[in-house]
C-alpha positions as a Python dict, from the first residue, in 0.01 Angstrom:
ca = {
    (1, 'X'): (0, 0, 0),
    (2, 'X'): (-197, -16, 323),
    (3, 'X'): (50, 100, 587),
    (4, 'X'): (343, 203, 359),
    (5, 'X'): (606, 2, 547),
    (6, 'X'): (930, -45, 357),
    (7, 'X'): (955, -422, 414),
    (8, 'X'): (659, -507, 190),
    (9, 'X'): (699, -841, 18),
    (10, 'X'): (357, -1014, 16),
    (11, 'X'): (181, -980, -318),
    (12, 'X'): (-188, -892, -306),
    (13, 'X'): (-425, -925, -602),
    (14, 'X'): (-764, -762, -575),
    (15, 'X'): (-1047, -625, -787),
    (16, 'X'): (-1120, -260, -719),
    (17, 'X'): (-1356, -5, -867),
    (18, 'X'): (-1159, 283, -1022),
    (19, 'X'): (-1341, 556, -1216),
    (20, 'X'): (-1649, 337, -1248),
    (21, 'X'): (-1461, 37, -1386),
    (22, 'X'): (-1367, -279, -1198),
    (23, 'X'): (-992, -322, -1241),
    (24, 'X'): (-751, -589, -1127),
    (25, 'X'): (-488, -439, -900),
    (26, 'X'): (-165, -600, -789),
    (27, 'X'): (17, -449, -495),
    (28, 'X'): (235, -553, -204),
    (29, 'X'): (182, -563, 170),
    (30, 'X'): (408, -605, 470),
    (31, 'X'): (201, -880, 635),
    (32, 'X'): (-103, -1101, 599),
    (33, 'X'): (-292, -859, 824),
    (34, 'X'): (-223, -567, 588),
    (35, 'X'): (-314, -788, 291),
    (36, 'X'): (-650, -858, 457),
    (37, 'X'): (-696, -485, 522),
    (38, 'X'): (-631, -411, 153),
    (39, 'X'): (-896, -667, 58),
    (40, 'X'): (-1142, -516, 309),
    (41, 'X'): (-1075, -169, 173),
    (42, 'X'): (-1129, -289, -185),
    (43, 'X'): (-1467, -436, -90),
    (44, 'X'): (-1562, -117, 99),
    (45, 'X'): (-1449, 98, -194),
    (46, 'X'): (-1643, -110, -447),
    (47, 'X'): (-1966, -70, -251),
    (48, 'X'): (-1914, 286, -126),
    (49, 'X'): (-1795, 453, -446),
    (50, 'X'): (-2136, 431, -609),
    (51, 'X'): (-2317, 551, -296),
    (52, 'X'): (-2066, 834, -249),
    (53, 'X'): (-2133, 970, -597),
    (54, 'X'): (-2512, 933, -565),
    (55, 'X'): (-2521, 1109, -227),
    (56, 'X'): (-2288, 1382, -349),
    (57, 'X'): (-2498, 1453, -658),
    (58, 'X'): (-2822, 1446, -456),
    (59, 'X'): (-2668, 1689, -206),
    (60, 'X'): (-2556, 1927, -477),
    (61, 'X'): (-2902, 1924, -638),
    (62, 'X'): (-3066, 1983, -299),
    (63, 'X'): (-2837, 2275, -218),
    (64, 'X'): (-2891, 2427, -564),
    (65, 'X'): (-3264, 2409, -487),
    (66, 'X'): (-3205, 2591, -156),
    (67, 'X'): (-2997, 2855, -332),
    (68, 'X'): (-3284, 2905, -578),
    (69, 'X'): (-3522, 2947, -282),
    (70, 'X'): (-3288, 3207, -133),
    (71, 'X'): (-3309, 3415, -449),
    (72, 'X'): (-3690, 3435, -430),
    (73, 'X'): (-3708, 3557, -72),
    (74, 'X'): (-3649, 3257, 154),
    (75, 'X'): (-3340, 3386, 336),
    (76, 'X'): (-3140, 3119, 517),
    (77, 'X'): (-2763, 3092, 539),
    (78, 'X'): (-2714, 2750, 380),
    (79, 'X'): (-2334, 2756, 376),
    (80, 'X'): (-2298, 2591, 721),
    (81, 'X'): (-2538, 2317, 617),
    (82, 'X'): (-2335, 2252, 302),
    (83, 'X'): (-2017, 2224, 507),
    (84, 'X'): (-2180, 1990, 761),
    (85, 'X'): (-2337, 1777, 486),
    (86, 'X'): (-2014, 1720, 297),
    (87, 'X'): (-1824, 1667, 623),
    (88, 'X'): (-2073, 1393, 713),
    (89, 'X'): (-2045, 1236, 368),
    (90, 'X'): (-1665, 1221, 392),
    (91, 'X'): (-1689, 1088, 747),
    (92, 'X'): (-1910, 800, 630),
    (93, 'X'): (-1721, 748, 304),
    (94, 'X'): (-1355, 842, 365),
    (95, 'X'): (-1255, 804, 1),
    (96, 'X'): (-967, 977, -174),
    (97, 'X'): (-790, 953, -508),
    (98, 'X'): (-563, 663, -594),
    (99, 'X'): (-267, 898, -620),
    (100, 'X'): (-303, 982, -250),
    (101, 'X'): (-348, 618, -154),
    (102, 'X'): (-29, 524, -337),
    (103, 'X'): (175, 807, -183),
    (104, 'X'): (40, 805, 173),
    (105, 'X'): (-116, 462, 213),
    (106, 'X'): (-475, 354, 256),
    (107, 'X'): (-461, 351, 636),
    (108, 'X'): (-320, 702, 678),
    (109, 'X'): (-520, 860, 396),
    (110, 'X'): (-842, 728, 549),
    (111, 'X'): (-743, 884, 883),
    (112, 'X'): (-661, 1216, 715),
    (113, 'X'): (-995, 1225, 530),
    (114, 'X'): (-1188, 1147, 848),
    (115, 'X'): (-1004, 1416, 1047),
    (116, 'X'): (-1075, 1672, 774),
    (117, 'X'): (-1440, 1560, 770),
    (118, 'X'): (-1469, 1615, 1145),
    (119, 'X'): (-1311, 1959, 1105),
    (120, 'X'): (-1566, 2044, 836),
    (121, 'X'): (-1851, 1939, 1064),
    (122, 'X'): (-1711, 2140, 1356),
    (123, 'X'): (-1661, 2447, 1137),
    (124, 'X'): (-2015, 2417, 1003),
    (125, 'X'): (-2160, 2390, 1353),
    (126, 'X'): (-1952, 2685, 1473),
    (127, 'X'): (-2078, 2889, 1179),
    (128, 'X'): (-2438, 2812, 1285),
    (129, 'X'): (-2379, 2935, 1639),
}
């Protein structure tokens, strides 16, 4: 599940937060190192999922407030700031859905999310210039 190598035979049992519920997950890994990485990811996910949602909701509320200000005369292009904000959130919390983790692997999906986050930040900065 971590690196998606075909020769996976080590069983890994972990508790992971999925949709707000702590669930027991059983998967396989190719080595003890990948098993440790799965455990590390589960711990990171369990802590980060709650923060990710809180920061995302706070950001949406803040940007809705800025949009409301724009309608009453305070004219600022907030779109680049929205892009940069969500790029930064995904850079700090490179989380994806479990379907992607199962298909691509935790290691590669984390890399993909971080690359997309950096692209969002760059596009937001370029839009400001």
